Short mmCIF file of C-alpha atoms in Angstrom, two decimals:
data_model
loop_
_atom_site.label_atom_id
_atom_site.label_comp_id
_atom_site.label_asym_id
_atom_site.label_seq_id
_atom_site.Cartn_x
_atom_site.Cartn_y
_atom_site.Cartn_z
CA UNK H 1 82.62 -17.52 25.29
CA UNK H 2 84.24 -20.28 27.26
CA UNK H 3 87.91 -19.34 27.37
CA UNK H 4 90.36 -22.11 28.21
CA UNK H 5 93.82 -20.92 29.17
CA UNK H 6 96.14 -23.90 29.37
CA UNK H 7 99.48 -23.28 31.07
CA UNK H 8 101.86 -26.16 30.47
CA UNK H 9 105.51 -27.04 30.78
CA UNK H 10 107.35 -27.88 27.54
CA UNK H 11 106.73 -31.17 25.73
CA UNK H 12 103.37 -31.96 27.31
CA UNK H 13 101.39 -31.63 24.09
CA UNK H 14 102.48 -32.67 20.61
CA UNK H 15 101.58 -30.37 17.73
CA UNK H 16 98.79 -32.78 16.85
CA UNK H 17 97.37 -32.96 20.37
CA UNK H 18 96.75 -29.22 20.70
CA UNK H 19 94.07 -28.98 17.98
CA UNK H 20 92.69 -32.37 19.09
CA UNK H 21 92.24 -31.18 22.66
CA UNK H 22 90.87 -27.81 21.49
CA UNK H 23 88.33 -29.74 19.43
CA UNK H 24 87.37 -32.03 22.31
CA UNK H 25 86.85 -28.98 24.52
CA UNK H 26 84.77 -27.26 21.84
CA UNK H 27 82.57 -30.33 21.40
CA UNK H 28 81.50 -30.08 25.05
CA UNK H 29 79.87 -26.73 24.45
CA UNK H 30 78.53 -27.46 20.98
CA UNK H 31 76.68 -30.41 22.51
CA UNK H 32 74.66 -27.97 24.62
CA UNK H 33 73.90 -25.65 21.73
CA UNK H 34 76.70 -23.08 21.72
CA UNK H 35 78.22 -21.93 18.43
CA UNK H 36 81.63 -23.53 17.90
CA UNK H 37 83.37 -20.17 17.49
CA UNK H 38 82.38 -19.20 21.05
CA UNK H 39 85.04 -21.57 22.39
CA UNK H 40 88.58 -20.20 22.57
CA UNK H 41 91.53 -22.33 23.67
CA UNK H 42 94.89 -20.73 24.40
CA UNK H 43 97.99 -22.84 25.08
CA UNK H 44 100.79 -21.13 26.97
CA UNK H 45 104.04 -22.94 27.40
CA UNK H 46 105.73 -21.98 30.64
CA UNK H 47 109.39 -22.61 31.27
CA UNK H 48 109.94 -24.83 34.37
CA UNK H 49 111.91 -21.86 35.81
CA UNK H 50 108.65 -19.95 35.80
CA UNK H 51 106.20 -22.55 37.10
CA UNK H 52 106.14 -23.69 40.72
CA UNK H 53 103.94 -26.33 42.28
CA UNK H 54 104.00 -25.99 46.06
CA UNK H 55 107.05 -23.77 45.75
CA UNK H 56 108.99 -26.42 43.79
CA UNK H 57 109.98 -26.02 40.18
CA UNK H 58 107.56 -28.12 38.16
CA UNK H 59 108.99 -30.73 35.86
CA UNK H 60 105.76 -31.55 34.09
CA UNK H 61 102.60 -29.72 35.00
CA UNK H 62 99.43 -28.36 33.47
CA UNK H 63 97.29 -25.68 35.10
CA UNK H 64 94.09 -24.71 33.34
CA UNK H 65 91.85 -21.72 33.94
CA UNK H 66 88.40 -21.92 32.39
CA UNK H 67 86.27 -18.80 32.10
CA UNK H 68 82.58 -19.48 31.64
CA UNK H 69 80.61 -16.45 30.62
CA UNK H 70 76.82 -16.25 30.50
CA UNK H 71 76.01 -19.88 31.30
CA UNK H 72 76.49 -20.41 34.97
CA UNK H 73 75.57 -23.66 36.66
CA UNK H 74 72.41 -23.34 38.75
CA UNK H 75 73.49 -25.28 41.85
CA UNK H 76 76.12 -27.38 43.60
CA UNK H 77 75.05 -30.62 41.94
CA UNK H 78 75.24 -29.05 38.47
CA UNK H 79 78.64 -27.54 39.22
CA UNK H 80 80.00 -30.89 40.37
CA UNK H 81 78.54 -32.61 37.32
CA UNK H 82 80.14 -30.02 35.04
CA UNK H 83 83.49 -30.46 36.80
CA UNK H 84 83.47 -34.23 36.36
CA UNK H 85 82.45 -33.85 32.74
CA UNK H 86 85.30 -31.45 31.96
CA UNK H 87 87.72 -33.65 33.88
CA UNK H 88 86.66 -36.54 31.67
CA UNK H 89 87.52 -34.53 28.56
CA UNK H 90 90.99 -33.73 29.88
CA UNK H 91 91.87 -37.11 31.38
CA UNK H 92 92.91 -38.85 28.11
CA UNK H 93 95.41 -36.05 27.47
CA UNK H 94 96.68 -35.51 30.98
CA UNK H 95 96.50 -38.69 33.04
CA UNK H 96 100.14 -39.68 32.71
CA UNK H 97 102.73 -40.77 35.25
CA UNK H 98 104.47 -37.76 36.77
CA UNK H 99 102.24 -35.11 35.22
CA UNK H 100 100.54 -32.82 37.75
CA UNK H 101 97.34 -31.27 36.42
CA UNK H 102 94.65 -29.04 37.80
CA UNK H 103 91.83 -26.88 36.53
CA UNK H 104 89.25 -24.54 37.92
CA UNK H 105 86.34 -22.69 36.38
CA UNK H 106 85.39 -19.06 36.93
CA UNK H 107 81.83 -17.98 36.10
CA UNK H 108 81.21 -14.40 35.03
CA UNK H 109 78.31 -12.29 33.83
CA UNK H 110 76.91 -12.77 30.32
CA UNK H 111 75.99 -9.09 30.39
CA UNK H 112 79.65 -8.12 30.26
CA UNK H 113 80.55 -9.86 27.05
CA UNK H 114 80.84 -9.02 23.34
CA UNK H 115 81.87 -10.84 20.15
CA UNK H 116 82.91 -9.04 16.97
CA UNK H 117 81.32 -5.86 18.28
CA UNK H 118 77.97 -7.54 18.91
CA UNK H 119 76.19 -8.38 22.14
CA UNK H 120 75.68 -12.13 21.65
CA UNK H 121 72.07 -13.28 21.29
CA UNK H 122 70.16 -14.54 24.32
CA UNK H 123 70.61 -18.13 25.35
CA UNK H 124 68.37 -20.51 23.36
CA UNK H 125 67.14 -17.72 21.07
CA UNK H 126 66.57 -18.23 17.35
CA UNK H 127 69.50 -15.87 16.67
CA UNK H 128 71.79 -18.01 18.82
CA UNK H 129 70.68 -21.11 16.93
CA UNK H 130 71.49 -19.35 13.67
CA UNK H 131 74.94 -18.34 14.93
CA UNK H 132 75.48 -21.98 15.89
CA UNK H 133 74.19 -23.30 12.54
CA UNK H 134 76.32 -20.94 10.46
CA UNK H 135 79.23 -20.86 12.91
CA UNK H 136 79.52 -17.10 12.58
CA UNK H 137 78.28 -13.92 14.23
CA UNK H 138 75.77 -11.73 12.44
CA UNK H 139 73.76 -8.68 13.48
CA UNK H 140 70.32 -9.77 14.66
CA UNK H 141 67.18 -8.12 15.93
CA UNK H 142 66.82 -8.46 19.67
CA UNK H 143 63.25 -9.75 19.38
CA UNK H 144 64.03 -13.07 17.66
CA UNK K 1 92.76 -1.70 39.02
CA UNK K 2 91.17 -2.55 35.74
CA UNK K 3 93.48 -5.13 34.18
CA UNK K 4 93.17 -5.67 30.45
CA UNK K 5 94.83 -8.84 29.17
CA UNK K 6 94.83 -8.79 25.38
CA UNK K 7 95.67 -12.09 23.69
CA UNK K 8 96.33 -11.58 20.01
CA UNK K 9 97.80 -13.39 17.03
CA UNK K 10 100.90 -11.82 15.43
CA UNK K 11 100.63 -8.66 13.34
CA UNK K 12 97.32 -7.47 14.73
CA UNK K 13 98.72 -4.37 16.41
CA UNK K 14 101.50 -2.13 15.14
CA UNK K 15 104.02 -0.83 17.68
CA UNK K 16 102.19 2.50 17.57
CA UNK K 17 98.73 1.03 18.10
CA UNK K 18 99.57 -0.68 21.36
CA UNK K 19 100.19 2.50 23.39
CA UNK K 20 97.31 4.18 21.53
CA UNK K 21 94.88 1.46 22.51
CA UNK K 22 96.26 1.35 26.07
CA UNK K 23 95.64 5.08 26.27
CA UNK K 24 92.10 4.82 24.89
CA UNK K 25 91.34 2.12 27.46
CA UNK K 26 92.83 4.22 30.25
CA UNK K 27 90.75 7.25 29.24
CA UNK K 28 87.55 5.29 29.87
CA UNK K 29 88.37 4.95 33.55
CA UNK K 30 89.92 8.37 34.02
CA UNK K 31 86.64 9.82 32.75
CA UNK K 32 84.88 8.32 35.78
CA UNK K 33 87.48 9.54 38.25
CA UNK K 34 90.02 6.73 38.54
CA UNK K 35 93.73 7.51 38.72
CA UNK K 36 95.39 6.76 35.37
CA UNK K 37 97.93 4.43 36.95
CA UNK K 38 95.14 2.11 38.09
CA UNK K 39 94.73 0.90 34.52
CA UNK K 40 97.08 -1.86 33.39
CA UNK K 41 97.10 -3.18 29.83
CA UNK K 42 99.02 -6.33 28.95
CA UNK K 43 99.43 -7.47 25.35
CA UNK K 44 100.24 -11.13 24.84
CA UNK K 45 101.05 -12.33 21.38
CA UNK K 46 99.95 -15.91 20.87
CA UNK K 47 101.27 -18.06 18.07
CA UNK K 48 98.45 -19.34 15.81
CA UNK K 49 99.58 -22.88 16.81
CA UNK K 50 98.51 -21.99 20.33
CA UNK K 51 95.20 -20.21 19.73
CA UNK K 52 92.07 -22.04 18.66
CA UNK K 53 88.68 -20.57 17.85
CA UNK K 54 86.04 -23.30 17.84
CA UNK K 55 88.81 -25.89 17.73
CA UNK K 56 90.34 -24.36 14.56
CA UNK K 57 93.71 -22.67 14.49
CA UNK K 58 93.05 -18.94 14.47
CA UNK K 59 94.56 -16.90 11.67
CA UNK K 60 93.78 -13.51 13.13
CA UNK K 61 92.04 -13.26 16.46
CA UNK K 62 91.94 -11.16 19.59
CA UNK K 63 90.55 -12.39 22.92
CA UNK K 64 90.45 -9.91 25.76
CA UNK K 65 89.89 -10.54 29.46
CA UNK K 66 89.06 -7.49 31.53
CA UNK K 67 89.27 -7.64 35.31
CA UNK K 68 87.31 -4.95 37.09
CA UNK K 69 88.11 -4.67 40.76
CA UNK K 70 86.18 -2.58 43.25
CA UNK K 71 83.75 -0.88 40.88
CA UNK K 72 81.08 -3.34 39.93
CA UNK K 73 78.08 -2.35 37.84
CA UNK K 74 74.92 -2.16 39.93
CA UNK K 75 72.48 -3.88 37.54
CA UNK K 76 71.87 -5.48 34.16
CA UNK K 77 71.27 -2.17 32.38
CA UNK K 78 74.52 -0.73 33.71
CA UNK K 79 76.42 -3.88 32.74
CA UNK K 80 75.06 -3.76 29.20
CA UNK K 81 75.85 -0.04 28.93
CA UNK K 82 79.42 -0.68 30.13
CA UNK K 83 79.81 -3.51 27.62
CA UNK K 84 78.70 -1.34 24.68
CA UNK K 85 80.95 1.46 25.85
CA UNK K 86 84.03 -0.78 26.03
CA UNK K 87 83.11 -2.32 22.68
CA UNK K 88 83.07 1.18 21.21
CA UNK K 89 86.61 1.79 22.44
CA UNK K 90 87.86 -1.43 20.84
CA UNK K 91 85.96 -1.26 17.56
CA UNK K 92 88.30 1.22 15.76
CA UNK K 93 91.21 -1.12 16.45
CA UNK K 94 89.53 -4.44 15.86
CA UNK K 95 86.69 -4.16 13.36
CA UNK K 96 88.58 -5.48 10.34
CA UNK K 97 87.73 -8.09 7.73
CA UNK K 98 88.73 -11.55 8.90
CA UNK K 99 89.62 -10.57 12.46
CA UNK K 100 87.69 -12.44 15.15
CA UNK K 101 87.50 -10.54 18.43
CA UNK K 102 85.82 -11.08 21.76
CA UNK K 103 86.02 -9.72 25.27
CA UNK K 104 84.43 -10.37 28.62
CA UNK K 105 84.67 -8.64 31.96
CA UNK K 106 85.10 -10.26 35.36
CA UNK K 107 84.16 -8.27 38.45
CA UNK K 108 85.98 -8.97 41.72
CA UNK K 109 86.06 -7.58 45.23
CA UNK K 110 87.70 -4.23 45.95
CA UNK K 111 88.51 -5.57 49.39
CA UNK K 112 91.02 -8.01 47.87
CA UNK K 113 93.23 -5.49 46.17
CA UNK K 114 96.45 -3.59 46.88
CA UNK K 115 98.69 -1.13 45.01
CA UNK K 116 102.31 -0.45 45.97
CA UNK K 117 101.68 -2.01 49.37
CA UNK K 118 98.71 0.24 50.09
CA UNK K 119 95.01 -0.51 50.33
CA UNK K 120 93.66 1.96 47.74
CA UNK K 121 91.49 4.75 49.10
CA UNK K 122 87.70 4.41 49.11
CA UNK K 123 85.82 5.23 45.94
CA UNK K 124 85.16 8.98 45.60
CA UNK K 125 87.24 9.83 48.69
CA UNK K 126 89.47 12.89 48.87
CA UNK K 127 92.49 10.56 48.95
CA UNK K 128 91.36 8.90 45.72
CA UNK K 129 90.97 12.30 44.11
CA UNK K 130 94.50 13.17 45.17
CA UNK K 131 95.86 9.92 43.76
CA UNK K 132 94.07 10.76 40.50
CA UNK K 133 95.33 14.36 40.46
CA UNK K 134 98.96 13.43 41.13
CA UNK K 135 98.77 10.12 39.25
CA UNK K 136 100.62 8.33 42.02
CA UNK K 137 99.91 6.36 45.18
CA UNK K 138 100.68 7.88 48.56
CA UNK K 139 99.95 6.80 52.12
CA UNK K 140 96.75 8.45 53.32
CA UNK K 141 94.70 8.53 56.47
CA UNK K 142 91.61 6.39 56.22
CA UNK K 143 89.35 9.19 57.40
CA UNK K 144 89.74 11.52 54.43
CA UNK O 1 94.26 -24.29 44.26
CA UNK O 2 95.49 -20.79 44.80
CA UNK O 3 96.94 -19.79 41.44
CA UNK O 4 99.32 -16.84 41.43
CA UNK O 5 99.98 -15.35 38.01
CA UNK O 6 102.80 -12.84 38.27
CA UNK O 7 103.27 -10.54 35.28
CA UNK O 8 106.55 -8.69 35.49
CA UNK O 9 108.87 -6.62 33.34
CA UNK O 10 112.36 -8.06 32.74
CA UNK O 11 114.97 -8.08 35.52
CA UNK O 12 112.56 -7.74 38.44
CA UNK O 13 113.28 -11.18 39.88
CA UNK O 14 116.60 -12.97 39.98
CA UNK O 15 116.62 -16.70 39.29
CA UNK O 16 116.96 -17.25 43.03
CA UNK O 17 114.08 -14.96 43.99
CA UNK O 18 111.48 -16.78 41.92
CA UNK O 19 111.54 -20.04 43.92
CA UNK O 20 111.96 -18.03 47.13
CA UNK O 21 108.84 -15.99 46.45
CA UNK O 22 106.94 -19.09 45.28
CA UNK O 23 107.86 -20.72 48.58
CA UNK O 24 106.83 -17.69 50.64
CA UNK O 25 103.47 -17.68 48.86
CA UNK O 26 103.02 -21.40 49.40
CA UNK O 27 103.77 -21.07 53.12
CA UNK O 28 100.78 -18.74 53.52
CA UNK O 29 98.40 -21.49 52.52
CA UNK O 30 100.20 -24.35 54.20
CA UNK O 31 99.87 -22.39 57.45
CA UNK O 32 96.09 -22.72 57.17
CA UNK O 33 96.16 -26.41 56.37
CA UNK O 34 96.29 -26.63 52.58
CA UNK O 35 98.53 -29.19 50.89
CA UNK O 36 101.65 -27.52 49.48
CA UNK O 37 100.99 -28.83 45.98
CA UNK O 38 97.71 -26.89 45.83
CA UNK O 39 99.66 -23.67 45.36
CA UNK O 40 100.76 -22.86 41.82
CA UNK O 41 102.90 -19.84 40.99
CA UNK O 42 103.42 -18.77 37.40
CA UNK O 43 105.89 -16.02 36.46
CA UNK O 44 105.32 -14.32 33.13
CA UNK O 45 107.86 -11.86 31.91
CA UNK O 46 106.27 -9.15 29.81
CA UNK O 47 108.26 -6.94 27.49
CA UNK O 48 107.87 -3.23 28.37
CA UNK O 49 106.42 -2.80 24.84
CA UNK O 50 103.56 -5.00 25.96
CA UNK O 51 102.84 -3.63 29.45
CA UNK O 52 101.21 -0.26 30.03
CA UNK O 53 100.48 1.42 33.33
CA UNK O 54 97.98 4.24 32.82
CA UNK O 55 98.63 4.06 29.09
CA UNK O 56 102.39 4.58 29.54
CA UNK O 57 104.95 1.91 28.78
CA UNK O 58 106.04 0.45 32.11
CA UNK O 59 109.72 0.48 32.92
CA UNK O 60 109.48 -1.72 35.98
CA UNK O 61 106.14 -3.12 37.03
CA UNK O 62 104.57 -6.20 38.57
CA UNK O 63 100.87 -7.04 38.25
CA UNK O 64 99.66 -10.11 40.08
CA UNK O 65 96.38 -11.97 39.70
CA UNK O 66 95.54 -14.39 42.48
CA UNK O 67 92.80 -16.98 41.99
CA UNK O 68 91.42 -18.39 45.20
CA UNK O 69 89.27 -21.44 44.70
CA UNK O 70 87.13 -23.06 47.37
CA UNK O 71 88.19 -20.98 50.36
CA UNK O 72 86.47 -17.63 50.12
CA UNK O 73 86.73 -15.06 52.88
CA UNK O 74 83.48 -14.79 54.87
CA UNK O 75 83.25 -11.00 55.16
CA UNK O 76 84.80 -7.59 54.51
CA UNK O 77 87.05 -7.70 57.58
CA UNK O 78 88.42 -11.11 56.62
CA UNK O 79 89.00 -9.97 53.04
CA UNK O 80 90.91 -6.90 54.19
CA UNK O 81 92.95 -8.99 56.62
CA UNK O 82 93.81 -11.46 53.86
CA UNK O 83 94.82 -8.59 51.56
CA UNK O 84 97.19 -7.09 54.12
CA UNK O 85 98.64 -10.49 54.84
CA UNK O 86 99.37 -11.21 51.18
CA UNK O 87 100.75 -7.70 50.76
CA UNK O 88 103.14 -8.40 53.61
CA UNK O 89 104.43 -11.50 51.82
CA UNK O 90 105.09 -9.54 48.64
CA UNK O 91 106.53 -6.37 50.14
CA UNK O 92 110.10 -7.68 50.75
CA UNK O 93 110.33 -8.61 47.08
CA UNK O 94 108.56 -5.64 45.55
CA UNK O 95 108.95 -2.53 47.68
CA UNK O 96 111.72 -0.92 45.67
CA UNK O 97 112.18 2.59 44.31
CA UNK O 98 110.54 2.95 40.92
CA UNK O 99 108.78 -0.40 40.90
CA UNK O 100 105.02 -0.21 40.46
CA UNK O 101 103.20 -3.23 41.87
CA UNK O 102 99.61 -4.28 42.29
CA UNK O 103 97.63 -7.41 43.01
CA UNK O 104 94.03 -8.45 43.26
CA UNK O 105 92.35 -11.68 44.27
CA UNK O 106 89.46 -13.39 42.52
CA UNK O 107 87.41 -15.93 44.46
CA UNK O 108 85.74 -18.77 42.60
CA UNK O 109 83.70 -21.85 43.41
CA UNK O 110 85.34 -24.88 44.98
CA UNK O 111 82.74 -26.99 43.20
CA UNK O 112 84.33 -26.17 39.84
CA UNK O 113 87.79 -27.49 40.54
CA UNK O 114 89.77 -30.70 40.01
CA UNK O 115 93.32 -31.92 40.65
CA UNK O 116 94.86 -34.90 38.89
CA UNK O 117 91.42 -36.05 37.84
CA UNK O 118 90.09 -36.00 41.40
CA UNK O 119 87.57 -33.74 43.08
CA UNK O 120 89.67 -32.46 46.00
CA UNK O 121 88.54 -33.54 49.46
CA UNK O 122 86.29 -31.27 51.54
CA UNK O 123 87.92 -28.51 53.55
CA UNK O 124 89.24 -29.77 56.92
CA UNK O 125 88.41 -33.40 56.10
CA UNK O 126 90.68 -36.28 57.08
CA UNK O 127 91.40 -36.85 53.39
CA UNK O 128 92.53 -33.24 52.99
CA UNK O 129 94.82 -33.63 56.00
CA UNK O 130 96.31 -36.73 54.42
CA UNK O 131 96.88 -34.93 51.12
CA UNK O 132 98.61 -32.17 53.09
CA UNK O 133 100.70 -34.63 55.13
CA UNK O 134 101.86 -36.63 52.12
CA UNK O 135 101.91 -33.63 49.76
CA UNK O 136 100.19 -35.63 47.06
CA UNK O 137 96.72 -36.39 45.74
CA UNK O 138 95.21 -39.82 46.24
CA UNK O 139 91.76 -41.28 45.62
CA UNK O 140 89.72 -41.11 48.83
CA UNK O 141 86.29 -42.12 49.96
CA UNK O 142 83.95 -39.16 50.24
CA UNK O 143 82.87 -40.10 53.73
CA UNK O 144 86.16 -39.48 55.51
#
């Protein structure tokens, strides 16, 4: 459900760092009860010719778009807390001399969302807990 | 206006299936009166090294982001109906053993949208009907 | 903060036009006080096999997604004005026979946004002016 699209110039992430970062990102959501498989991370290398920061070709830059579906933050304080938390996950990978990095989060409706042909179970439902426990989707009855 | 961005691992779609799926997607919107050319479908193959589901490298996965501009669903029931309808369009292409697939829809403002340098005509206007009939944009007077 | 993702078929932009357009886009935001480095422009060439307009393979097409974070337009009139303004920036590059082009803008929360590990300073604050003047991020005290 959270989709992380990570645009980056070449040589920012080693082959080992990509799955590490994807795992660190996933852990954030698993900690609040989401099934691991809800979290998708896409890395997209962008040639410096194709990435401009302030109109200048970027040497080393990372721009991340996070889509949060279904679990929106209730207020300003919660949004700011979430932002700092996600920043903390990224910092070990991205706080380096000369690397420009930025992310923002978009929040969209959980009623416009489907996984493996199924409408995902309601937040905090027994079915969601089972999807989390088994780390897979499964048809469920809406009542549970 | 609807933009479908389809991230997929290699070998999910044959060359023939891409235009087929793009056409099936387009038909959904044409059925409710939109000009065909409003519907854009972008396929983006992602190397398994660059696509993680729950922090694990994905063997075979499809993650779709749908941007709906201008025509937002009025309520929860309509959103859920739309979701099931779009899921039904995708299912023949994506319900396969071992393939993980997910989509979500973002809804944005029709007042922040332009095609070929023109502000598209109002929903259900005569100008919109003409754009649909001719399948092309054309300057129009705001009144019609 | 504004992120421009520009999907285009091959041979739409020359190597010279990419930084030119990225600069023209950046100027729009600098004119209203944003630091230049807030503006990110990403060009993504899409093979015609992978880009469909109305279900048909696109010969020459440009589809742009603009993410506006933190500075949302207050009302319909402002949104329409912004749209025409952005269209005017693109027109010199895209109004060509046979080229289909479209953009839309998504507006998201400025409370879900971070640059170089910092929560960006409030709109019109002294710290924001300094970031704009120096064209770089710097820790600041929230009060200024």
